[in-house]
XYZ file of C-alpha atoms in Angstrom:
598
model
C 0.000 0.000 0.000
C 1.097 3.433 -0.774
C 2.096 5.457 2.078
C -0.638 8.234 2.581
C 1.642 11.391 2.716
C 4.341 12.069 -0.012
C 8.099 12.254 1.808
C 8.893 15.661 1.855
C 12.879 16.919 1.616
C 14.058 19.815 2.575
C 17.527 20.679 1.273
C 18.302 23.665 2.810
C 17.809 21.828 5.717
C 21.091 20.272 8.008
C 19.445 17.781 10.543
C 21.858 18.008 13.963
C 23.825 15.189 13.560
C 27.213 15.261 15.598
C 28.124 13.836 18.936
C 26.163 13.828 21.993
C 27.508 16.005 24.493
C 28.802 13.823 26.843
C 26.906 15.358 30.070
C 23.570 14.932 27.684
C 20.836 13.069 30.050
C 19.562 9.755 28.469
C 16.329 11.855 28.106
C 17.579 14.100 25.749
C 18.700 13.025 22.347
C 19.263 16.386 20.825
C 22.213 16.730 18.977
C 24.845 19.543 18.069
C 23.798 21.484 14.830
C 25.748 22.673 12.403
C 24.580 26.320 12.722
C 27.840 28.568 13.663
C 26.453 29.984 17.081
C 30.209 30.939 18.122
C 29.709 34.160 16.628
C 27.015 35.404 19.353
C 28.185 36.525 22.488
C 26.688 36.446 25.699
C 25.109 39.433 27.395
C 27.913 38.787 30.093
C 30.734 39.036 27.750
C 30.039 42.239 26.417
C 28.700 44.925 29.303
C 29.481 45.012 32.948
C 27.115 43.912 34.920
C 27.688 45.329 38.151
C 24.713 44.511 40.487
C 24.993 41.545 42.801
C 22.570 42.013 45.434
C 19.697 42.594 43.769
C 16.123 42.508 45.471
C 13.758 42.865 42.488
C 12.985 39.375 42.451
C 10.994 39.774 46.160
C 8.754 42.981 45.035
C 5.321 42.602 43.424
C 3.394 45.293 40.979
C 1.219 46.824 42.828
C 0.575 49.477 40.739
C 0.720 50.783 37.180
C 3.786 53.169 36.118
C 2.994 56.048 33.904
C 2.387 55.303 30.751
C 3.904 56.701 28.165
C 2.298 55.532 24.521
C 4.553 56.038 21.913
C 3.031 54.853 18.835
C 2.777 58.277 17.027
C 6.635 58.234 16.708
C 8.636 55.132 17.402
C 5.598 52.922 16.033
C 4.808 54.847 12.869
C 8.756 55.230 11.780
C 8.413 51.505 11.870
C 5.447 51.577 9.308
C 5.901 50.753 5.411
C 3.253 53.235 5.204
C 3.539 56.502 8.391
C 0.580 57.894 9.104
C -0.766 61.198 7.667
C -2.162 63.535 10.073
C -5.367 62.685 9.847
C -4.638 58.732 11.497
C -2.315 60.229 13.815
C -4.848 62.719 14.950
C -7.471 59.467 15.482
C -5.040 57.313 16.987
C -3.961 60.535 19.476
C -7.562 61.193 20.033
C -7.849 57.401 21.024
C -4.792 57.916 23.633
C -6.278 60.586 25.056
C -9.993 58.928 25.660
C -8.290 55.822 26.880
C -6.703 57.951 29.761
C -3.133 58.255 28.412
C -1.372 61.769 30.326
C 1.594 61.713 28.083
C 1.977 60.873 24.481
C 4.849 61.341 22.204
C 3.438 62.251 19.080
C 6.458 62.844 17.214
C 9.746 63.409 15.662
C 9.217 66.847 14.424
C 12.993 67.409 12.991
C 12.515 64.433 11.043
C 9.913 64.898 8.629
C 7.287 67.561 7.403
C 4.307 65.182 8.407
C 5.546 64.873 12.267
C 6.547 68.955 12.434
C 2.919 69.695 10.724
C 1.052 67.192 13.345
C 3.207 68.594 16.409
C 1.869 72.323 14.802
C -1.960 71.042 14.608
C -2.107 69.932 18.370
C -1.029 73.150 19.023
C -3.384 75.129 17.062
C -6.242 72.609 17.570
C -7.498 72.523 21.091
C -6.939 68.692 20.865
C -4.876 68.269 23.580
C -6.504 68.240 27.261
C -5.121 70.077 29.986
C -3.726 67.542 31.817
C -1.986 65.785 29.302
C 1.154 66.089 28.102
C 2.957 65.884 24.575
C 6.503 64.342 24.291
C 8.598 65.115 21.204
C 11.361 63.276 20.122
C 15.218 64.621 18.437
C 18.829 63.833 18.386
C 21.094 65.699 20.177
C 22.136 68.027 17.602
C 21.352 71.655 17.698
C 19.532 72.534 14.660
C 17.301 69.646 14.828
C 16.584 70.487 18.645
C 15.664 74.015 17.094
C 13.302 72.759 15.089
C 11.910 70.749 17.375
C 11.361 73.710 20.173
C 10.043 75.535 17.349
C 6.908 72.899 16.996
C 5.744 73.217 20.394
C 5.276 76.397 20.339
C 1.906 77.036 21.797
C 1.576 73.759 24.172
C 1.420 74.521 27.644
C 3.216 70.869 28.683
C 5.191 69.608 26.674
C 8.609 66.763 27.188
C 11.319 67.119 24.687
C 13.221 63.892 24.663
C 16.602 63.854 23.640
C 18.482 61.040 23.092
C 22.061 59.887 21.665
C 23.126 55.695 20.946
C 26.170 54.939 24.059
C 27.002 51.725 23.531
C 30.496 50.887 22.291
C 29.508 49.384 18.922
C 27.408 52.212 18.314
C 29.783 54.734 19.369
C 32.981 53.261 16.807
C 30.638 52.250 14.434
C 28.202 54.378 14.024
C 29.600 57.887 15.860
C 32.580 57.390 15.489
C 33.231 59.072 18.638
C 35.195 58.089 22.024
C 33.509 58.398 25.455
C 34.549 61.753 26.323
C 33.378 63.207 23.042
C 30.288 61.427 23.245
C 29.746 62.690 27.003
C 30.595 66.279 25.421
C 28.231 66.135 22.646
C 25.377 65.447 24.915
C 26.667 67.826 26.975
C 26.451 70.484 24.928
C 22.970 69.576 22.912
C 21.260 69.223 26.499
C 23.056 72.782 27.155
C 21.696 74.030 23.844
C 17.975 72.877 25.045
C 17.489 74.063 28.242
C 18.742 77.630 26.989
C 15.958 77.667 23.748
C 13.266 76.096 26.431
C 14.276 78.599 28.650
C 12.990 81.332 26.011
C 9.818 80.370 27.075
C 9.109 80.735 30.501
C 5.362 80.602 30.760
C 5.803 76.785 28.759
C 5.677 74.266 31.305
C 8.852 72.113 29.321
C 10.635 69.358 30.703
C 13.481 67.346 29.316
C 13.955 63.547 29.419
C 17.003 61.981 27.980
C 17.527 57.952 26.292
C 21.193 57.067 26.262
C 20.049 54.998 22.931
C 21.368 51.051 23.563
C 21.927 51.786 27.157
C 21.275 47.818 28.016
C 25.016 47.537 26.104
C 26.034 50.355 27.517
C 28.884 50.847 30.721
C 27.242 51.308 33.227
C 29.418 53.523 34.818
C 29.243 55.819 31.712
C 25.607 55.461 31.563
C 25.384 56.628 35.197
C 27.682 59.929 34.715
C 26.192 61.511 31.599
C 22.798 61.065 33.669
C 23.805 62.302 37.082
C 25.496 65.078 34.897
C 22.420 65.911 33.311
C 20.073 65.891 36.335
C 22.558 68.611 37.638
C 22.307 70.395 34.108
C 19.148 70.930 33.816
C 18.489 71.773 37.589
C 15.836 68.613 38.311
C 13.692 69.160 41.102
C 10.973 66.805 42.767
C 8.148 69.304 41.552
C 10.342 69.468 38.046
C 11.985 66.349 37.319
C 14.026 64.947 34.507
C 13.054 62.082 32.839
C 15.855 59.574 32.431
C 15.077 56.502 30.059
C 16.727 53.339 29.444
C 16.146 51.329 26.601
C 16.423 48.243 26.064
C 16.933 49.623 22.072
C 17.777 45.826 21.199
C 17.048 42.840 23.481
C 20.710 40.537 24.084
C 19.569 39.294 26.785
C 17.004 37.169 29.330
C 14.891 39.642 31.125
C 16.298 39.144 34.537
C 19.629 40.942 32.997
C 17.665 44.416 31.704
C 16.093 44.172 35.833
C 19.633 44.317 37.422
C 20.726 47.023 34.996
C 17.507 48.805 35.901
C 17.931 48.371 39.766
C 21.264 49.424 39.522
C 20.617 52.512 37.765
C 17.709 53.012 40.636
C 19.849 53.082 43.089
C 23.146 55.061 42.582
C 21.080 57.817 40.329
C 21.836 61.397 42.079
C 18.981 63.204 42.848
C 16.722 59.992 42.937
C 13.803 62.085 43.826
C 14.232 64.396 41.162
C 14.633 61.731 38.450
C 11.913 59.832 37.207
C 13.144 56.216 36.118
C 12.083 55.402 32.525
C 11.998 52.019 30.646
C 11.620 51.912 26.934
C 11.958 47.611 25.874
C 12.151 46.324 22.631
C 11.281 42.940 21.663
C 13.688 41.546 19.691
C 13.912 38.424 22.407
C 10.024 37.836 22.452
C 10.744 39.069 26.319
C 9.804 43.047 26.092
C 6.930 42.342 28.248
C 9.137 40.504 30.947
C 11.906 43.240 30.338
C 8.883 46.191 31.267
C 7.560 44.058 33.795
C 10.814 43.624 35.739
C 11.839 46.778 35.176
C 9.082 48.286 36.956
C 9.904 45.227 40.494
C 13.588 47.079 39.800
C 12.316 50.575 40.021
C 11.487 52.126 37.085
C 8.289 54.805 37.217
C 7.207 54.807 33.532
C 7.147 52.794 30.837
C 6.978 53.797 26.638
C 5.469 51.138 24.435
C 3.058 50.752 21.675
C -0.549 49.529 22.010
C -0.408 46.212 20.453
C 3.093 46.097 20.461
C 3.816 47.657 16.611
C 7.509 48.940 16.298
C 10.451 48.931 14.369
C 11.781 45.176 14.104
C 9.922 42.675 16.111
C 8.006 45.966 18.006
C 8.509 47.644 20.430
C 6.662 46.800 24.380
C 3.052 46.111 24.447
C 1.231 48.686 26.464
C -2.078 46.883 26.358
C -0.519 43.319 27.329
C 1.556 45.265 29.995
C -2.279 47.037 31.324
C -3.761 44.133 31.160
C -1.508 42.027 32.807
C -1.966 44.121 36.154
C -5.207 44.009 35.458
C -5.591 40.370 36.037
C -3.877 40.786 39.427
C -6.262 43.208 40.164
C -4.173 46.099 39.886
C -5.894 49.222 38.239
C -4.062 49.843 34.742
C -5.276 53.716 35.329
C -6.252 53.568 31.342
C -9.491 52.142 30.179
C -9.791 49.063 27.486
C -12.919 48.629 28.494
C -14.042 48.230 24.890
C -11.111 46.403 23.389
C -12.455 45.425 19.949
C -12.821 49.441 19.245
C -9.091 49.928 20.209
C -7.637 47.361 17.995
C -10.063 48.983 15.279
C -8.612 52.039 15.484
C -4.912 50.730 15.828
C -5.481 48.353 12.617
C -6.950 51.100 10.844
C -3.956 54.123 11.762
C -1.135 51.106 11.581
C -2.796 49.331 8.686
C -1.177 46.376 10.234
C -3.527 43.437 11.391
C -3.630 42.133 15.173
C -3.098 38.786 15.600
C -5.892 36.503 16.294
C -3.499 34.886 19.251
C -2.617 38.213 20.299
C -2.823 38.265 24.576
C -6.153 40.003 25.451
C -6.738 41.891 22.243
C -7.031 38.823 19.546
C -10.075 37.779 17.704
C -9.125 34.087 19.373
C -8.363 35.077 22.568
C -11.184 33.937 24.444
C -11.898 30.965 22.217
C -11.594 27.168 23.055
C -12.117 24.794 20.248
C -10.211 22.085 22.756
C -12.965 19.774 24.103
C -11.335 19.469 27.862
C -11.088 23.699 27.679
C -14.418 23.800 26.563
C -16.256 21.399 29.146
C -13.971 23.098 32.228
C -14.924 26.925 31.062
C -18.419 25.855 30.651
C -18.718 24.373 34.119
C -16.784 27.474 35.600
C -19.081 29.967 33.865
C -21.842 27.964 35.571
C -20.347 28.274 39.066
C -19.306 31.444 38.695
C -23.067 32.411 37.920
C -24.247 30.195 40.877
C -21.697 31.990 43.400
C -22.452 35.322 42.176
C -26.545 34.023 42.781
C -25.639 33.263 45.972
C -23.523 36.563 47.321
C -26.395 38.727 46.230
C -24.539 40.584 43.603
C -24.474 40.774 39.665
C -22.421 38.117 37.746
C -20.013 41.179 36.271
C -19.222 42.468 40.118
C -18.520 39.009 41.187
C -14.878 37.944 41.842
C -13.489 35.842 38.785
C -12.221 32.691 38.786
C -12.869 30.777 35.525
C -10.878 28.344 34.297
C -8.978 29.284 30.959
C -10.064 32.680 31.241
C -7.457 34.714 33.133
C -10.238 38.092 32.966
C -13.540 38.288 32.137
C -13.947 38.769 28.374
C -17.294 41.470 29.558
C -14.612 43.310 31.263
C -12.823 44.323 28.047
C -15.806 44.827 26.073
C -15.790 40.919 24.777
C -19.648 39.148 24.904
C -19.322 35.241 25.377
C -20.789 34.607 22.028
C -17.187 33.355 20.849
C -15.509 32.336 24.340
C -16.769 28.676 22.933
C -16.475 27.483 19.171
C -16.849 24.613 18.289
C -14.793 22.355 15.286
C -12.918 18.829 15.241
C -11.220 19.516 17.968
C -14.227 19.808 20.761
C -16.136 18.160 23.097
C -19.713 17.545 24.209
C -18.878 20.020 27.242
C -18.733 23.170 25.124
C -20.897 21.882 22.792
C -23.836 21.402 25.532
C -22.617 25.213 26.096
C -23.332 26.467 23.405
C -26.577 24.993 22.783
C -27.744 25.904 26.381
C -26.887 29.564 26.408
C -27.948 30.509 22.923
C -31.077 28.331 22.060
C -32.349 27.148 25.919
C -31.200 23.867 25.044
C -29.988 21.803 28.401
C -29.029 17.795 26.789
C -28.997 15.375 29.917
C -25.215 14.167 29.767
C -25.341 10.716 28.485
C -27.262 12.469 24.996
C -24.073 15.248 24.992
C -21.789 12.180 24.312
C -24.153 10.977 21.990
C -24.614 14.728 19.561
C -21.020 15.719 20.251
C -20.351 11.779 18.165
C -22.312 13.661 15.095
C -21.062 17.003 15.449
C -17.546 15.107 15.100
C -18.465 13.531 11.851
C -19.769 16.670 10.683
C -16.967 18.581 11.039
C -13.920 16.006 10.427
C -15.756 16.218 7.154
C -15.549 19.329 6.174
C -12.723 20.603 8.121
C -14.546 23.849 9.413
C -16.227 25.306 12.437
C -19.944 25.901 13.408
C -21.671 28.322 14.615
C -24.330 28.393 17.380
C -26.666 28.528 14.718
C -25.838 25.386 12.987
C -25.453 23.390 16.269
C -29.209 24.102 16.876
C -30.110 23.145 13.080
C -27.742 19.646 13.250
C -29.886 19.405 16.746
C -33.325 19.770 15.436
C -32.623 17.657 12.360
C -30.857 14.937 14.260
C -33.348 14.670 17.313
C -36.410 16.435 16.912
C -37.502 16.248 13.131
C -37.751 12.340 12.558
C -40.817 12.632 14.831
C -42.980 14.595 11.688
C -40.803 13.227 9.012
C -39.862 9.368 9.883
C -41.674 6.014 9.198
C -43.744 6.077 11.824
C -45.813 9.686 12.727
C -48.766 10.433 14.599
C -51.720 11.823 12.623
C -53.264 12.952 16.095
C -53.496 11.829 19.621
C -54.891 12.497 23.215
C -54.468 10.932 26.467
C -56.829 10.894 29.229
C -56.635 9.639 33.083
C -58.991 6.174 33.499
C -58.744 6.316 36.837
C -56.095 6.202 39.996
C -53.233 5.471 38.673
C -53.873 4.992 35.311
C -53.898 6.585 31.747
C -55.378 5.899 27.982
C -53.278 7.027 24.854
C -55.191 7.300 21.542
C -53.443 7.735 18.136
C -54.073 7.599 14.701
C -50.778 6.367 13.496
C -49.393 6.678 9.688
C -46.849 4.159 9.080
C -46.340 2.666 4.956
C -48.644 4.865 4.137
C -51.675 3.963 5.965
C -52.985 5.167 8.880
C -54.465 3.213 11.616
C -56.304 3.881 15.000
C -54.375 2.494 18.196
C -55.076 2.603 21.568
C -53.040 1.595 24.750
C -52.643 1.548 28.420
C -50.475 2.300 31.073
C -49.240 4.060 34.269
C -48.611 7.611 32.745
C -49.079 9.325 29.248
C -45.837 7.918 27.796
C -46.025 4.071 28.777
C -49.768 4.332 27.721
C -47.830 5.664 24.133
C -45.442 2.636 24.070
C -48.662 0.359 25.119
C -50.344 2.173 21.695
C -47.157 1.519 19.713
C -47.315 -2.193 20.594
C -50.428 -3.456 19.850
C -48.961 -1.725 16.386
C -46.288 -4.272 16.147
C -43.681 -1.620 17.409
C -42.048 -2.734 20.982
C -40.559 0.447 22.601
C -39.040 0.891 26.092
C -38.215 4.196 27.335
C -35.069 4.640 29.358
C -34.653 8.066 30.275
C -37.088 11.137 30.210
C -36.378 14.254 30.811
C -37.851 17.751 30.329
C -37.455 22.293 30.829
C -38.424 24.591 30.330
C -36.236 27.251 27.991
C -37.937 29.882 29.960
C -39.386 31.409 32.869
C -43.320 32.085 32.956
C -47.047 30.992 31.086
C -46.545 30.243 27.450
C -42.675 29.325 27.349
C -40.991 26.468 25.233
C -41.098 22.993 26.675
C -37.943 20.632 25.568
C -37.802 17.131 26.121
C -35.497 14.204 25.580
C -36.003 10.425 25.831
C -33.687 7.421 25.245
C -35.930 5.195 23.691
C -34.795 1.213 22.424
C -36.413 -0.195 19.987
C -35.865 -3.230 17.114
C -33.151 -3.748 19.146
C -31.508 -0.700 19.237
C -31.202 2.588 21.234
C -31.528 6.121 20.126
C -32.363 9.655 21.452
C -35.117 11.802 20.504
C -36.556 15.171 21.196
C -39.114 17.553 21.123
C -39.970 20.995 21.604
C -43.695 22.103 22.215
C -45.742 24.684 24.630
C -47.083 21.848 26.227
C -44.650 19.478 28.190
C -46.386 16.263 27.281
C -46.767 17.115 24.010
C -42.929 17.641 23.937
C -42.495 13.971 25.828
C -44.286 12.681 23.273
C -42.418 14.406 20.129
C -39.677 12.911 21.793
C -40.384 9.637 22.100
C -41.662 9.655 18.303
C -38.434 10.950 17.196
C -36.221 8.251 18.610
C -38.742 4.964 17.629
C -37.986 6.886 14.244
C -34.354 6.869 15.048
C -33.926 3.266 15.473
C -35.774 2.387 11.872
C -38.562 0.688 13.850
C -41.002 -0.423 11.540
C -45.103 -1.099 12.010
């Protein structure tokens, strides 16, 4: 027989194949590849890393830094396509509603667009009172001119000035030594605080980002900061901003949190300085990096909502926010309605979210896994019942659902898609599913039973369903055979014949006749089987069982029977005002099941 997959090669492909290391556990067959790794150096190898004693690792986040969004610059350099100033001015509107008090919005020395956008906040009214616009330049001075020049009119503003320190940077790039590195900041910081101090009803602050500082000295690092604290005369009521960036992850997060905490505690000035983290994510760590950061000491935090930046993106603002959230820390900005902020990111970035992506994905909330399914659907249910219980509303009720680290209402999120269902689930969500959107609640030996046919159904065509088409596969599976199988009642009644005892009168089509039948027995359904076997049709019922799918006169009635018959067993069901009426559909629709013939 022919195998059923073709053998695929891949060529460009070297499978490891040299010697086990010889400390290798017999667990762990991996062998060396071929890929030339000597030409990476640790994190260790090339910066100091002075900090020893470090007590990070004992603190907890007990409350959210300042954040500091910086999408408007460092996110839309990164774009194939930067935004005009009409997205900027709907993502910046966006900031502002979500709570954000400081936004950088630009690199106004850099480009027209930024200088014009910087120039419209001004002359706009856009920006609120209490919030405050960062700008962004290098430290040289005409391009800190220009950028002085396009705040002109903002009562708060930051002007951020930054220069790359690190020693690859500085031969490479600067070509500069330390001292003449140290000088040219120097002297651009010297240049700013005279043109900000031509202003002296603008409330202007500086903050400065010794660019690569994670491979910077730290003992460099540490003077050019101290010296600028001094500079530009930081005060508690006037601070400077000092932030280190983590331009291009080397290392595991716990390295960035010593650097941090080190930095925290030999600053001069400490209370005059407020600590500021900016973490890429070239590791797939910048959350880590931010979050450790913050247990080391830093006060504020720049990142992107969604994560978009240059490279793999910079930090994550709304994983970072929601992240305290879930330890019920307040994020102090609202995603409350977390479908309309991705919206608006997608459309200013016109870069997609990912499905996956932590709180703001389409899939976020979804199990397709039948053992996720059946465990969120019985903690929904508890969580409901406890809530009952307290005496308060489901959405004020502490959380603890399992798979679902917040609730989805919390960030704007109904439950319509916390459970989908495809190959992959189980009669636990799909009972779910069927019970919250169409009343439906299956007695658990039928959920094994459906979720069998839902499985066929969708191992055959490889998709999804929806609610919708659970309740349609339902009704065709279990409740339509009673109208449309072999054997259907034309009519029927049942009537008590005394203590005890009860008459069932049909007029049952079967091969196209119909015929009158009659039975007996201790309630309306045995009197029903009683009717069906003086037809020739032996039936036992196994299990009944009814609801209601809602509360008060007039509501829908479902019931569900195992019924065996010819010698085998099926379910049936049936929906009706009347609860007997619904027995009986029921019981109709699994004889019909079982091909049970008059």
């Amino acid at each position: 027989m022919a195998p059923p997959f073709e053998t695929l090669a891949f060529p460009t492909l070297r499978t490891p194949s040299g010697n086990l290391p010889a400390d290798a556990p017999v667990w762990n067959p991996q062998r060396p590849s071929s890929m030339p790794h000597h030409r990476y150096r640790p994190a260790h190898d090339r910066v100091a890393l002075p900090l020893t004693d470090r007590t990070w690792p004992s603190r907890r986040l007990e409350r959210a830094p300042l954040w500091v969004p910086v999408d408007l610059r460092d996110g839309n350099q990164a774009l194939a396509e930067p935004m005009d100033t009409e997205r900027k001015r709907r993502l910046f509107d966006l900031l502002v509603a979500m709570g954000f008090k400081e936004i950088e919005v630009g690199y106004p020395s850099a480009s027209r667009t930024d200088f014009d956008f910087v120039r419209h906040l001004a002359g706009s009214g856009a920006v609120p009172d209490d919030v405050t616009v960062s700008v962004f330049t290098a430290a040289r001075q005409d391009l800190i001119d220009r950028t002085v020049e396009s705040i002109e009119g903002l009562p708060h503003a930051v002007v951020h000035l930054y220069t790359a320190t690190a020693p690859v940077w500085r031969d490479v790039v600067l070509g500069r030594s330390r001292p003449e590195v140290d000088a040219l900041i120097r002297d651009a910081a010297t240049h700013l605080m005279r043109r900000a101090g031509e202003r002296p009803d603008a409330d202007v602050r500086f903050e400065f980002s010794p660019e690569v500082f994670n491979l910077t000295e730290p003992d460099f690092v540490l003077d050019i900061c101290n010296g600028l604290t001094e500079l530009w005369e930081a005060s508690p009521d006037r601070p400077v901003i000092h932030n280190l960036p983590a331009t291009v992850e080397i290392a595991t997060p716990n390295v960035y949190a010593d650097q941090i905490e080190y930095m925290h505690r030999h600053l001069a000035r400490r209370d005059s300085v407020v600590l500021s983290v900016h973490p890429h994510n070239d590791r797939g760590t910048g959350v880590a990096c931010a979050e450790l950061a913050v247990l080391a000491g830093a006060q504020r935090v720049e990142g992107c909502l969604f994560g978009n930046g240059e490279r793999t993106g910079n930090v994550d603002l709304v994983t970072l926010a929601l992240n305290l959230y879930a330890q019920g820390v307040d994020p102090m900005v609202d995603f409350s309605d977390i479908d309309a902020v991705r919206e608006v990111v997608e459309h200013c970035n016109r870069l997609p979210v990912h499905p996956r992506h932590p709180y703001g994905g389409e899939l976020v909330h979804t199990a397709f896994s039948g053992t996720h399914q059946d465990a969120i659907a019985k903690g929904m249910a508890h969580h409901a019942k406890q809530a009952a219980e307290s005496g308060v509303s489901a959405g004020q009720a502490p959380w603890a659902v399992p798979y679902l680290p917040i609730d989805p209402h919390d960030i704007g999120r109904t439950y319509e898609e916390v459970i989908r269902v495809n190959s992959q689930s189980g009669k636990g969500g799909i009972a779910h599913l069927l019970r919250t959107h169409h009343g439906l609640d299956l007695p658990r030996a039928m959920r094994q039973d459906f979720s069998r046919t839902v499985q066929e159904v969708t191992d055959g065509t490889g998709r999804e369903l929806s609610h919708k088409e659970l309740w349609e596969l339902f009704r065709s599976t279990y409740i339509t055979p009673a109208q449309d199988g072999t054997l259907t009642l034309e009519s029927w009644s049942t009537s008590e014949t005394g203590t005890g005892g009860h008459e069932f009168t049909c007029e049952l089509r079967t091969g196209g006749q119909v015929r009158s039948c009659r039975g007996d027995g201790d309630g309306p359904l045995s009197a029903l089987t009683d009717a069906l076997r003086s037809a020739g049709v032996t039936v036992d019922v196994l299990r009944c069982t009814e609801h209601a799918t809602a509360t008060g006169p007039g509501s829908t009635a479902v019931a569900y029977t195992e019924c065996r018959a010819n010698g085998v067993t099926r379910w049936g069901s049936g929906r009706d005002t009347s609860v007997l009426a619904a027995s009986v559909h029921a019981v109709m629709a699994a004889v019909n099941r079982t091909g049970a013939q008059a």
